[in-house]
PDB file of C-alpha atoms in Angstrom:
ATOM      1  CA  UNK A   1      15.019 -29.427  48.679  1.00 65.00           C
ATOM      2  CA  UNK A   2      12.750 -32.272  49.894  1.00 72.00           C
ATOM      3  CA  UNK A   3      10.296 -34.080  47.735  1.00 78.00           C
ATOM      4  CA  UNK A   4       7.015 -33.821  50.012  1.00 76.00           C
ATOM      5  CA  UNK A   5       5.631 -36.666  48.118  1.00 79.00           C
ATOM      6  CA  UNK A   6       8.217 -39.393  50.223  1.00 80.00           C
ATOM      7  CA  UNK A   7       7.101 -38.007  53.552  1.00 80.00           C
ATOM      8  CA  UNK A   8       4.559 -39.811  55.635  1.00 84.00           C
ATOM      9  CA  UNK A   9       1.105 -38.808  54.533  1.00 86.00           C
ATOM     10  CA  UNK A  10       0.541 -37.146  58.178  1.00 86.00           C
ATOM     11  CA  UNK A  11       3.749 -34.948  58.214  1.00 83.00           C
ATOM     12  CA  UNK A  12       3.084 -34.310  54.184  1.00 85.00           C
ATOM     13  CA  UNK A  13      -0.234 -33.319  54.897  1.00 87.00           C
ATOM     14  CA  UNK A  14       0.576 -29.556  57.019  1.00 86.00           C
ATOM     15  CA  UNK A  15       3.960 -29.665  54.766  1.00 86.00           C
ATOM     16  CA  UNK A  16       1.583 -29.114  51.787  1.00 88.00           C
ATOM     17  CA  UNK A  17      -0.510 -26.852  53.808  1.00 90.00           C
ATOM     18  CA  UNK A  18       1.534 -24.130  54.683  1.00 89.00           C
ATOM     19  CA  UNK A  19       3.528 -24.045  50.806  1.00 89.00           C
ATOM     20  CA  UNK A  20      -0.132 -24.084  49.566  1.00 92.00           C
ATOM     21  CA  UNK A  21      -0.559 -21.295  51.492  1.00 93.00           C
ATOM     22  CA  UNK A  22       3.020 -19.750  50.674  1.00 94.00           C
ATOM     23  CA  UNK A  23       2.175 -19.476  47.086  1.00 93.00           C
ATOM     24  CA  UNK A  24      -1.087 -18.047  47.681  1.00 96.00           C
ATOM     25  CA  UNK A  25      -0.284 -15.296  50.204  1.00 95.00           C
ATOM     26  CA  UNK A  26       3.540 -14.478  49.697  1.00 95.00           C
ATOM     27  CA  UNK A  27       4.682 -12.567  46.801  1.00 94.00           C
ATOM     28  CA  UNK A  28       8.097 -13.681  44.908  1.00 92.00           C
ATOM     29  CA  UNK A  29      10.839 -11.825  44.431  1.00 91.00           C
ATOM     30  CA  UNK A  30      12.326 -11.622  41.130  1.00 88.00           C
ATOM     31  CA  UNK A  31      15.661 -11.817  41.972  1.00 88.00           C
ATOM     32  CA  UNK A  32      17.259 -13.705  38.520  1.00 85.00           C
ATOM     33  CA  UNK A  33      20.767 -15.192  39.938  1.00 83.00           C
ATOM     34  CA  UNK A  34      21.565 -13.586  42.400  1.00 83.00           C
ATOM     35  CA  UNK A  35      22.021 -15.369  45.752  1.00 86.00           C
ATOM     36  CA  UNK A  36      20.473 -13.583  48.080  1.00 91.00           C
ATOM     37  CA  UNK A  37      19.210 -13.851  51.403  1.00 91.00           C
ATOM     38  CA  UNK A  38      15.899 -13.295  52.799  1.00 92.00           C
ATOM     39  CA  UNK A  39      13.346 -12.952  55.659  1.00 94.00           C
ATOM     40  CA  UNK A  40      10.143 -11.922  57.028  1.00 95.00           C
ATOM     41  CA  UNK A  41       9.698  -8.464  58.433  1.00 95.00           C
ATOM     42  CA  UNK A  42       8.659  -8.349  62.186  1.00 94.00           C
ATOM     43  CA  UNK A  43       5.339  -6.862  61.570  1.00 97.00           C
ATOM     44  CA  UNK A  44       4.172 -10.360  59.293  1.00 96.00           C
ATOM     45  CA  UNK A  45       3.459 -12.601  62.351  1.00 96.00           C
ATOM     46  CA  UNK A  46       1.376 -14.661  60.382  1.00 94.00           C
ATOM     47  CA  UNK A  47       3.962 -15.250  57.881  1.00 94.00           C
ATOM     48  CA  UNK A  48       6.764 -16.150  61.115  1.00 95.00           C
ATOM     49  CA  UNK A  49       4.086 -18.753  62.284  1.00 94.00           C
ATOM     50  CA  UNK A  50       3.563 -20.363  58.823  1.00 92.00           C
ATOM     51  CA  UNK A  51       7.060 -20.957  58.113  1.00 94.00           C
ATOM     52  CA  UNK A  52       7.160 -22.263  61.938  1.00 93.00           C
ATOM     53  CA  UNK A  53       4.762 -24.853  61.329  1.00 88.00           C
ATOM     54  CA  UNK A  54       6.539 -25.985  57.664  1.00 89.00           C
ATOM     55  CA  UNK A  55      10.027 -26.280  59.906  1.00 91.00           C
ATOM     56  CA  UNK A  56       7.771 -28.477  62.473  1.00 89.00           C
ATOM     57  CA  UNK A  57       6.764 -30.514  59.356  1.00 86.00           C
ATOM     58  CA  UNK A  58      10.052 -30.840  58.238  1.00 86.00           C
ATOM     59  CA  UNK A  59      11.787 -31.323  61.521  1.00 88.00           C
ATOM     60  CA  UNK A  60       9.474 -34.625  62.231  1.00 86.00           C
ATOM     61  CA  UNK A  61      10.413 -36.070  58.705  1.00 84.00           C
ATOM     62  CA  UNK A  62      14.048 -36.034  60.608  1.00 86.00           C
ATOM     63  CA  UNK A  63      15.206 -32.709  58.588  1.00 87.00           C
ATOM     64  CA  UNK A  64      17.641 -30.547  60.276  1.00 90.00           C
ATOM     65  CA  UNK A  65      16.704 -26.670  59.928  1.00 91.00           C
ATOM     66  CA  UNK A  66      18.793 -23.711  60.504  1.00 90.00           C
ATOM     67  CA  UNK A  67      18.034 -19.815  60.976  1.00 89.00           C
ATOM     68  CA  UNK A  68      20.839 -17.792  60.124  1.00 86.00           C
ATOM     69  CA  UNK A  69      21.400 -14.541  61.860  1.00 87.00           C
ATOM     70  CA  UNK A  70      23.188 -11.495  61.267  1.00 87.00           C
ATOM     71  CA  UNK A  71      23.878  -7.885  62.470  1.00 87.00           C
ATOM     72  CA  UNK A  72      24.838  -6.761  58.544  1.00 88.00           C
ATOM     73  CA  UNK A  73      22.922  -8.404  55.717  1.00 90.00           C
ATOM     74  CA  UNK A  74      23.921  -7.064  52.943  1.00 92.00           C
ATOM     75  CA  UNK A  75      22.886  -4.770  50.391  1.00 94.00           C
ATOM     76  CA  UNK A  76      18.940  -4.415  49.992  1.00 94.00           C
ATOM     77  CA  UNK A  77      17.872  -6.030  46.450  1.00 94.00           C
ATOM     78  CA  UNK A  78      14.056  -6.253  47.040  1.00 95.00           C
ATOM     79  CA  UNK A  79      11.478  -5.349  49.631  1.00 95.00           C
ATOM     80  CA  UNK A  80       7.702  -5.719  49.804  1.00 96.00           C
ATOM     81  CA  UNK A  81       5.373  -5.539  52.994  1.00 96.00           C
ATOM     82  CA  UNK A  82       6.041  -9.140  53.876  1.00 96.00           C
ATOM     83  CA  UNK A  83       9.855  -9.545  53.180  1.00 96.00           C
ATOM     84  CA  UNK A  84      13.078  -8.409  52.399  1.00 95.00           C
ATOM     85  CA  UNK A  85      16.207  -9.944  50.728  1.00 95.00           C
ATOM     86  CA  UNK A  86      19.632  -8.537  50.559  1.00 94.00           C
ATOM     87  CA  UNK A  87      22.740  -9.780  48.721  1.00 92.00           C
ATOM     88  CA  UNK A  88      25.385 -10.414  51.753  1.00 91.00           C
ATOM     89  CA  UNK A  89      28.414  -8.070  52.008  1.00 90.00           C
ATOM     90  CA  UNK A  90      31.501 -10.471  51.304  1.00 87.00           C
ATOM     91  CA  UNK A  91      32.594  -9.960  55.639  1.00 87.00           C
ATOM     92  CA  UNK A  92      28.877 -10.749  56.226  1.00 85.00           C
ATOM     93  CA  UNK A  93      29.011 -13.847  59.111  1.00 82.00           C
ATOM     94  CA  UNK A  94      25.946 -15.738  58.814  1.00 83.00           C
ATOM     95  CA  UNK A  95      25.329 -18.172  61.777  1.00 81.00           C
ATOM     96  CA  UNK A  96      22.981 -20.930  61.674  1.00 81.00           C
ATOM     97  CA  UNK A  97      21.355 -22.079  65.177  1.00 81.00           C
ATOM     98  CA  UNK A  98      18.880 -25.139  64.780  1.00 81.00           C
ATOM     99  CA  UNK A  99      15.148 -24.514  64.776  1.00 79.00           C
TER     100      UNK A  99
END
């Protein structure tokens, strides 16, 4: 997690931004505990270009970013139009390549 409030004011300032718009735009899935993993579908450009710029934001405060990939996420446990998240099957292999 990182505290947007210790950033410098200009890399805070598009941080804000784009989970201001986050909350506004993107629904939440009520998933209680379980740890699931999640991402945008194809289709929600906008959404892929939003969380692009919050990476950018959080890349110049020095934080590394990963996207995992994977050929079999899991089992589905929500879906809306923007998103899906999936619990991982136990032989799921997630890599992470830096953004």
């Amino acid at each position: 997690m990182v505290d947007l409030a210790l950033l410098p004011p200009d890399i805070a300032r598009p941080a804000r931004q784009a989970m201001r718009w986050f909350n506004d735009e993107l629904p939440v899935p009520r998933l209680g505990k379980q740890n699931a993993i999640c991402w945008f579908r194809a289709s929600q450009q906008e959404m892929i270009d939003r969380a692009f710029d919050l990476i950018a934001a959080l890349r110049a405060a020095g934080h590394q970013v990963q996207q995992l990939q994977t050929d079999r996420p899991g089992r589905c446990l929500y879906e809306d139009p923007y998103q899906v998240a999936a619990i991982p099957w136990r032989d799921t292999n997630l890599e992470g390549k830096p953004v």
